[in-house]
XYZ file of C-alpha atoms in Angstrom:
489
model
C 325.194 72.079 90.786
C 324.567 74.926 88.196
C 322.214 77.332 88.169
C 320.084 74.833 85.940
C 318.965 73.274 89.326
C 316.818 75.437 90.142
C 314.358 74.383 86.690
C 316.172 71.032 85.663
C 317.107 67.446 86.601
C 321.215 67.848 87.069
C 322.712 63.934 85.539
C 325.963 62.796 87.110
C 327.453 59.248 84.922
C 329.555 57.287 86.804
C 331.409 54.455 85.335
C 332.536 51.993 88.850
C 336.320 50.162 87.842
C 336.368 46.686 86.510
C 335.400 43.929 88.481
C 337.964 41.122 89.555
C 335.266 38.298 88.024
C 334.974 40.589 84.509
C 339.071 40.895 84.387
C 339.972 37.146 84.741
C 336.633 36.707 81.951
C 338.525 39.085 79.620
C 336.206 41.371 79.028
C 337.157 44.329 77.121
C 335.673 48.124 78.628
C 333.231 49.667 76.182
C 332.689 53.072 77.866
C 335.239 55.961 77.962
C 334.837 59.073 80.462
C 336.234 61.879 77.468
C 336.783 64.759 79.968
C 334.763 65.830 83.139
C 331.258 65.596 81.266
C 331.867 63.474 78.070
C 331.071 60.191 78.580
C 331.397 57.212 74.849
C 330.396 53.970 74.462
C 331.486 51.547 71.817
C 330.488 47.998 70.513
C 332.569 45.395 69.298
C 332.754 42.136 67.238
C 334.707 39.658 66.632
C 337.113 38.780 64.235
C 334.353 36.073 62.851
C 331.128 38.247 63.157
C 331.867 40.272 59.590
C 328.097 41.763 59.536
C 328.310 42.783 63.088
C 331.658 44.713 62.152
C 330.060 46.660 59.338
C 327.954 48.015 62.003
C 329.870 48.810 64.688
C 329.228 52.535 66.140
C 330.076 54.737 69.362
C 327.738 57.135 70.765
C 328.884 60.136 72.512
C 326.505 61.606 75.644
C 327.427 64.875 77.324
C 326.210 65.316 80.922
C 326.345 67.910 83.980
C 329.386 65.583 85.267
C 331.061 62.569 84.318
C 333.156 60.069 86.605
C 335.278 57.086 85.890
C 336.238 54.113 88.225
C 339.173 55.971 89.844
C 336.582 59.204 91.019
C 336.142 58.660 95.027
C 332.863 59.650 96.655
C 333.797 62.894 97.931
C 334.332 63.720 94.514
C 331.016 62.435 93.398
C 329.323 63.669 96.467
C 330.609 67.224 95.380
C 328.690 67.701 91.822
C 325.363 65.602 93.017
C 323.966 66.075 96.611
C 326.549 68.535 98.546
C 324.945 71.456 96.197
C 321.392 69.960 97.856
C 322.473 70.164 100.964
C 323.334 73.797 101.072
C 320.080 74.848 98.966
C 318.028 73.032 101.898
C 319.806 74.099 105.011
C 319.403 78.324 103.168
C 315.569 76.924 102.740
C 315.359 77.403 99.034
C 313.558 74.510 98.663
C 313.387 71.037 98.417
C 315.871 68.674 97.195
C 316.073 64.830 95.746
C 319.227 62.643 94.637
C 318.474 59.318 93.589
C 320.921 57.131 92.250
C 320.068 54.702 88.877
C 321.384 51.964 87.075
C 321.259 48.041 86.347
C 321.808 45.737 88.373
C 325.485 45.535 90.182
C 326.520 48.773 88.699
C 327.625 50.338 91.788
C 324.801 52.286 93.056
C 324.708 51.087 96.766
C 327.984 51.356 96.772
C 327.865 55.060 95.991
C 324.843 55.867 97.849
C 325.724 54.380 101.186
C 329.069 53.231 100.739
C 331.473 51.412 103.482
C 333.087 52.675 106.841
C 336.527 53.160 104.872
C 334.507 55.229 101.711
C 331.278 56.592 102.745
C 328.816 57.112 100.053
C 326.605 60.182 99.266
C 323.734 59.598 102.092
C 326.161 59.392 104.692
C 328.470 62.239 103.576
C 325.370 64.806 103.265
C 324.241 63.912 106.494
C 327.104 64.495 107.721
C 327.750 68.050 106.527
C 324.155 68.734 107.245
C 324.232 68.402 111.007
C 327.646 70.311 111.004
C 325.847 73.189 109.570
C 322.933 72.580 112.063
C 325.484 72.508 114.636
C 327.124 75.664 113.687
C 323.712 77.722 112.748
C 321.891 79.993 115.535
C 318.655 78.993 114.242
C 317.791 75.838 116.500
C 317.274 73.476 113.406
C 314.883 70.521 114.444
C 316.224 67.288 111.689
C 313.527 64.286 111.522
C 314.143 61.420 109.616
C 312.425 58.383 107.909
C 313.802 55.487 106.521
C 311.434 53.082 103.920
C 311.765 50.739 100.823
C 309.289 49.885 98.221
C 309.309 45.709 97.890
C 307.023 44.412 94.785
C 305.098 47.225 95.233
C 304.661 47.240 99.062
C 305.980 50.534 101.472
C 307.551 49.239 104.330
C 308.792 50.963 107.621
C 312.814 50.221 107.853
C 312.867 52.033 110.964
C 310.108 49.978 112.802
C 310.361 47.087 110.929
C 306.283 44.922 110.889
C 304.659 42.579 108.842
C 302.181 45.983 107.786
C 302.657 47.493 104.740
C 301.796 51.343 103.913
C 299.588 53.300 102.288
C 300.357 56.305 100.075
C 298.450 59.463 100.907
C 298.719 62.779 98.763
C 298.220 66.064 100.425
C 297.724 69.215 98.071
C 300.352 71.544 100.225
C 302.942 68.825 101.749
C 302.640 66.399 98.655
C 302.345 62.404 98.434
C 303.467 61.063 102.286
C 303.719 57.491 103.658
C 300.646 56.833 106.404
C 302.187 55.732 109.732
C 305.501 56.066 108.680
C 308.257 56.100 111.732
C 309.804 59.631 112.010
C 312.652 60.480 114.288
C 314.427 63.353 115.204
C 318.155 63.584 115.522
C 320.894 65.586 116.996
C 323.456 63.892 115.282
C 325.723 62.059 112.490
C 326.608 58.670 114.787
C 322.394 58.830 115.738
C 321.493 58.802 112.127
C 324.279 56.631 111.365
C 323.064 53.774 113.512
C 319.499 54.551 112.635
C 320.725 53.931 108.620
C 322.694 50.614 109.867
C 319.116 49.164 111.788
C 317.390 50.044 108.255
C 320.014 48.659 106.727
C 319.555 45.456 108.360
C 315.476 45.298 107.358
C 316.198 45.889 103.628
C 315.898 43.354 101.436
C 319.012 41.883 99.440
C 319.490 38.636 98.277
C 322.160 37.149 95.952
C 321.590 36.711 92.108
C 323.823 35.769 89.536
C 325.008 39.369 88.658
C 324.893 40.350 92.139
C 326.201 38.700 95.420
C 324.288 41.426 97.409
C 321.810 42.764 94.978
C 319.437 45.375 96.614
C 316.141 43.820 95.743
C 314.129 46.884 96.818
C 314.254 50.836 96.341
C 315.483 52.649 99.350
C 313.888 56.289 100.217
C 315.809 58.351 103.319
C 313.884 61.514 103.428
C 315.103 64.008 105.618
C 312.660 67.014 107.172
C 314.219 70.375 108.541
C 312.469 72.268 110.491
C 313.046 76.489 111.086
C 311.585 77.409 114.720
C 311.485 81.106 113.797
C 309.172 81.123 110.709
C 308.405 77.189 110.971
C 309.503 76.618 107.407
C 310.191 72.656 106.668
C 312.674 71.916 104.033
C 312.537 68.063 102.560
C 316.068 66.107 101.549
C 315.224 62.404 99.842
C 318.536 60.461 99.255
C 317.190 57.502 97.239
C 318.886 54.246 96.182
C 316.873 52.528 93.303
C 316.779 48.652 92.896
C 318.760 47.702 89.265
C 317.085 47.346 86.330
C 318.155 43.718 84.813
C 317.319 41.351 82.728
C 315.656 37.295 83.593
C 318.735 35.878 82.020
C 320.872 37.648 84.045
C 320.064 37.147 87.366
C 317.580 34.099 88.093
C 314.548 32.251 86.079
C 311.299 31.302 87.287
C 312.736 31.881 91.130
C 311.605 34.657 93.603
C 314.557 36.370 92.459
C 313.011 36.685 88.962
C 309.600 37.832 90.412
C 311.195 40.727 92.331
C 312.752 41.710 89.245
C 309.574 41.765 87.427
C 308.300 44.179 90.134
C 311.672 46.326 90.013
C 311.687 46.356 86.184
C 307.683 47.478 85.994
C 308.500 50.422 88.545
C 311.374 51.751 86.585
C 309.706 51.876 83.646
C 306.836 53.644 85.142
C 309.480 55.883 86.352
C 310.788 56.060 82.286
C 307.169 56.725 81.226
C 306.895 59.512 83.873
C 309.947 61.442 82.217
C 308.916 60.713 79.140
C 305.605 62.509 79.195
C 307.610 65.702 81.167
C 310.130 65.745 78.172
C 307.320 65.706 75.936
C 305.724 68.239 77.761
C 302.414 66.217 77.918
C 299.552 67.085 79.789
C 299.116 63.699 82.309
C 302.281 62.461 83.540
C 301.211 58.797 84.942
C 302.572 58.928 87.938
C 299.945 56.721 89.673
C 301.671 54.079 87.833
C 303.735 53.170 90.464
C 304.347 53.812 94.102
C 308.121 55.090 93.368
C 306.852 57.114 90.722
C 304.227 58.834 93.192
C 307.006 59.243 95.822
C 309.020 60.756 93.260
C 306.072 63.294 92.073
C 307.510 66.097 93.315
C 311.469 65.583 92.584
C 310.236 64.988 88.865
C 306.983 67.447 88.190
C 307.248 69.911 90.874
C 309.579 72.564 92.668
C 312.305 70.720 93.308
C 316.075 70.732 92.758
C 316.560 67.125 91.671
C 320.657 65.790 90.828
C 320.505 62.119 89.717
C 323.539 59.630 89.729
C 323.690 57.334 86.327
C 325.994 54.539 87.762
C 327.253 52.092 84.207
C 329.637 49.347 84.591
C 332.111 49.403 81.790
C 332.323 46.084 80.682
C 331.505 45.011 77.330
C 329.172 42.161 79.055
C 326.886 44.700 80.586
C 327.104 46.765 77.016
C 323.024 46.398 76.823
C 322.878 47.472 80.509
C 324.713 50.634 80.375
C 324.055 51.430 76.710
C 320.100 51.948 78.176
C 320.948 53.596 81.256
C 323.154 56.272 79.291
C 320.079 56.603 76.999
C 318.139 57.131 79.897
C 320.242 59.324 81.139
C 320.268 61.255 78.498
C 316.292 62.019 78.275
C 316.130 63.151 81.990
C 319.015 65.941 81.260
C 315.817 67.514 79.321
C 313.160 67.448 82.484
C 312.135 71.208 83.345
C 310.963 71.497 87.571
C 309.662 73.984 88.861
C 311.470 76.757 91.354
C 310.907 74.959 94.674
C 310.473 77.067 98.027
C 310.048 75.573 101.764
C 306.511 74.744 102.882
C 305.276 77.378 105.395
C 303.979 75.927 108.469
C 301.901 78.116 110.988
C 302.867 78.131 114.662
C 301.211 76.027 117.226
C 299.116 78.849 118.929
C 297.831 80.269 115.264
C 297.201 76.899 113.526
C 293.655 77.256 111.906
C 291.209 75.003 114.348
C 290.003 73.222 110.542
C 290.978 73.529 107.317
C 287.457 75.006 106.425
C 289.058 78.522 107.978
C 290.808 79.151 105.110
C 287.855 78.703 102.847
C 285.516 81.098 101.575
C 282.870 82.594 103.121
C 279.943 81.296 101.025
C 281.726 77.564 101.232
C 281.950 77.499 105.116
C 278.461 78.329 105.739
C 277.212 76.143 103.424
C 279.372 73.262 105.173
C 278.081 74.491 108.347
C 274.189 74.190 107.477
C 275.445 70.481 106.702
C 276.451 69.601 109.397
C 273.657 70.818 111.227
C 271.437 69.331 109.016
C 273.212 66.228 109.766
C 273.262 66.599 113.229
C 269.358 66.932 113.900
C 268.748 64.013 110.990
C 271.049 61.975 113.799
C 268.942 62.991 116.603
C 265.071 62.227 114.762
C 267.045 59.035 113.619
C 267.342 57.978 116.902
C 264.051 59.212 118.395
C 262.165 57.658 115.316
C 264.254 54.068 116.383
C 263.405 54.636 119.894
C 259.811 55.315 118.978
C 260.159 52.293 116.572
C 261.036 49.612 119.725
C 258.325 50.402 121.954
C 256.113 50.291 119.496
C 257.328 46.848 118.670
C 256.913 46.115 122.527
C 253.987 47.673 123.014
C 252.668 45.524 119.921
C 253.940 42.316 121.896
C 252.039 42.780 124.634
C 249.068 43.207 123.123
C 249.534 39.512 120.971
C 250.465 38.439 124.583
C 247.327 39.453 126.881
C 245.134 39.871 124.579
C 242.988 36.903 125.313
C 243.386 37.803 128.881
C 242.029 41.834 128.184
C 239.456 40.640 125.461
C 237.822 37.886 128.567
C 238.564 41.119 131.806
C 235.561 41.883 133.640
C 234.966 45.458 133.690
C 236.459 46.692 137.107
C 239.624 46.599 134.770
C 238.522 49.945 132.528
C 241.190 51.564 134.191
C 243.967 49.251 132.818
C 242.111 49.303 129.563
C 242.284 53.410 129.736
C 246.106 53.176 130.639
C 246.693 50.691 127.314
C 244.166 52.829 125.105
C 246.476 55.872 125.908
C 249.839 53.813 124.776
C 248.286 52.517 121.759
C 247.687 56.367 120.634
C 251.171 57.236 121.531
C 251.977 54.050 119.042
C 250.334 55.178 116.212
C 251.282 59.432 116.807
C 254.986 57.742 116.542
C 253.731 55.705 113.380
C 252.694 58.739 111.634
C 255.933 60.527 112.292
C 257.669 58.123 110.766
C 255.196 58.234 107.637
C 255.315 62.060 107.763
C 259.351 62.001 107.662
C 259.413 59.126 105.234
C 257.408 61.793 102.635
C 260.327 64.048 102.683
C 259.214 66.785 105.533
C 262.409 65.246 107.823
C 263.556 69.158 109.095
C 260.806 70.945 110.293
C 258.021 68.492 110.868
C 255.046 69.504 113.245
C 253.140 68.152 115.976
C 252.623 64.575 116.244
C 248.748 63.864 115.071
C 246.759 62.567 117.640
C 244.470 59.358 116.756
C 240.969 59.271 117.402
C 240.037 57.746 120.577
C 238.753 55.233 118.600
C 241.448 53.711 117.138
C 241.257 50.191 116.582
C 243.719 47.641 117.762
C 244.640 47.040 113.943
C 245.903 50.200 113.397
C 248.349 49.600 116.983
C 249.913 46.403 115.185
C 251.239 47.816 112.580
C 253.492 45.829 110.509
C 257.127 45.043 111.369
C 258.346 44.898 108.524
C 256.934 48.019 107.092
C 258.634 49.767 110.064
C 262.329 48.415 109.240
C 262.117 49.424 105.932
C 261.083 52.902 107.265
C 263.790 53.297 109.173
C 266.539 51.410 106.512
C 265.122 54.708 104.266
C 265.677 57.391 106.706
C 269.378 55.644 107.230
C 269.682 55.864 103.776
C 268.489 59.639 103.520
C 271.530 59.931 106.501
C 274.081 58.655 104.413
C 273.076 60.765 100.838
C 273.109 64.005 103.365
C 277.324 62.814 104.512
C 277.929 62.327 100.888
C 276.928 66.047 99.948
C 278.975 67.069 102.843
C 282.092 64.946 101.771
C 281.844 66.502 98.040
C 281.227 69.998 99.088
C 284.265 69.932 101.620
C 286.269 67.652 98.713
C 285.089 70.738 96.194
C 286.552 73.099 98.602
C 289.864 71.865 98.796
């Protein structure tokens, strides 16, 4: 790859040979490979179609590399991801290579390949773990394997009926929640890892496709540097085809899944589209490929991507929109990419609120503590609140019996007098805190000795909402905590 990596999206064409099925058809080939980057297309008529004639034109695209159907994949593999490879294990960043194109052009072919030709994920893992196997650093490799099916992430490593959610992180970027990661020592682990994922994809047979990959495969790839604990990121990533209803199934599943596959590649056009443009918002919420892809496409990343066209005049649409496509990601600008720094174990900050300022993390502090003693008259005020409630049911219960006591029971009378003021002390508590003195509130107030038993059965109802408003004072105190700690990230 050319120095442009480092600030641009590096496009590889390759045109895969002519099928058996599109030879005995006929068909002629409409796309040329000029030289090593020159890549035409032409349309044709025939003999009968005289308007179509007097139209007929060839477009010529230029790219970083061009290769026809008798290129192997080592060749391949050495203009697209065996550049990658070497910028990741020297840590100069992060590194994508995806591979696009309709449907039964070839891509899963060159991205994964067979035992006899091994295609471009295989091959760079391969010369990765030779170089971890001939460094001195002590490289730890973890891997994870996924695929995005009508808009669902699922593990292809620990294969469930779960899907996953997308989370983004402002300093590792957009990850996978509860994705499988494993490490690996070696090129027949991750091999056999890759076949087990293989196995969980999703492929089914269509009418342009007897194996069409009905899902978009991401292997991402995490070295890790013991010494300054710098992680590097590799994503090899197969994309489902783009196709057309006609050409595959109609009204089946099959069509459905390429409703889903279409509507994620074109988010994935209107994402380079806006970074050609040079817009401000680049939509890539739009789709969960598009968010994986956030920082291959917007950020500091070296990105190579692998246009696979199939030649035949048949598929002219096909690959006439995929070179065009092509064509407007050549103009993407990234940004210089560098390793994320990761502290070591014994000097990892104890919360993320140690590298804020100082103003912030006191003011987080007070919050908490604020929150903390809300808890605790929360739950003293409940307390309070029940044996009230109790005290008020014995009172409906004897009170007959009490009202009709002769008087050697004054000193039951005295013990019941002096819970009915500890009632109605709690009582006004509550109304004290409900007026908005909930910190620093003083001394209960005692009631007079002569407090009637009216005042003791105070209403129930009047005591839930009470405490439903102090619950809901609880809950606006979290929320300024979660948007000053969201303000100081």
């Amino acid at each position: 790859v050319r120095d442009e990596c480092k600030n641009g999206v590096q496009v590889i064409v390759r045109v895969r040979p002519t099928s058996g099925a599109e030879t005995s058809a006929g068909t002629l080939n409409c796309i040329e490979v000029q030289d090593s980057r020159e890549v035409q297309i032409s349309e044709f008529a025939s003999g009968k179609d005289v308007l179509r004639q007097h139209r007929l034109r060839s477009r010529r695209f230029v790219f970083d590399s061009a290769f026809d159907g008798r290129s192997t994949q080592e060749e391949v593999y050495g203009k697209s991801a065996k550049p990658l490879v070497e910028a990741v294990m020297e840590g100069r960043g992060n590194a994508t290579c995806f591979c696009y194109g309709a449907t039964g052009a070839g891509k899963t072919h060159t991205m994964l390949g067979t035992a006899e030709q091994p295609g471009v994920m295989v091959l760079a893992l391969r010369d990765l773990f030779r170089a971890v196997q001939q460094g001195a650093d002590g490289f730890q490799v973890m891997l994870s394997y996924l695929e995005i099916y009508n808009e669902l992430v699922k593990d292809l490593l620990k294969p469930s009926g779960t899907t996953l959610e997308l989370r983004e992180d402002p300093h590792t970027g957009v990850g996978v929640v509860g994705l499988t990661q494993v490490e690996a020592t070696s090129t027949e682990e991750v091999m056999a890892l890759l076949h087990k994922g293989n196995r969980s994809r999703t492929t089914e047979p269509t009418r342009a496709n007897a194996t069409s990959s009905r899902s978009h495969a991401i292997l991402q790839i995490f070295i890790t540097r013991p010494q300054t604990r710098a992680v590097s990121k590799l994503s090899l990533i197969d994309l489902a085809g783009s196709e057309r209803a006609l050409a595959t199934d109609i009204r089946t599943v099959r069509s459905a899944e390429g409703a889903h596959i279409n509507k994620s590649l074109l988010a994935l056009s209107g994402c380079i589209n806006a970074l050609v443009q040079g817009k401000k918002h680049i939509p890539f919420r739009n789709s969960k490929l598009t968010q994986l892809l956030k920082d291959s496409l917007g950020g500091g990343c070296m990105t190579a991507m692998i246009a696979n066209v199939s030649p035949a005049f048949l598929s002219f649409s096909e690959s006439s929109n995929t070179l065009h496509w092509a064509d407007r990601a050549k103009e993407i600008k990234t940004g210089e990419g560098k390793a994320m720094e990761v502290k070591p174990v014994g000097g990892l900050a104890a919360t993320f609120q140690d590298c804020l300022p100082a103003d912030t993390t006191a003011l987080l502090q007070k919050l908490r503590e604020e929150n903390l003693a809300l808890k605790a008259k929360v739950e003293e005020m409940s307390a309070a609140q029940e044996e009230a409630a109790r005290e008020q049911c014995r009172l409906s219960r004897h009170g007959t019996t009490a009202a009709a006591g002769s008087s050697g029971g004054g000193e039951e009378m005295k013990a019941r007098d002096r819970k009915r003021r500890k009632s109605k002390a709690c009582a006004m508590d509550i109304e004290a805190l409900q007026e908005g003195d909930m910190m620093e509130m003083g001394s209960p107030v005692v009631g007079s000795q002569e407090a009637d038993e009216g005042g003791v059965k105070r209403s129930h109802e009047e005591q839930e909402k009470t405490i439903a408003l102090l619950k809901s004072q609880l809950e606006e105190l979290y929320e300024r905590t979660f948007r000053a700690e969201s303000a100081a990230k």
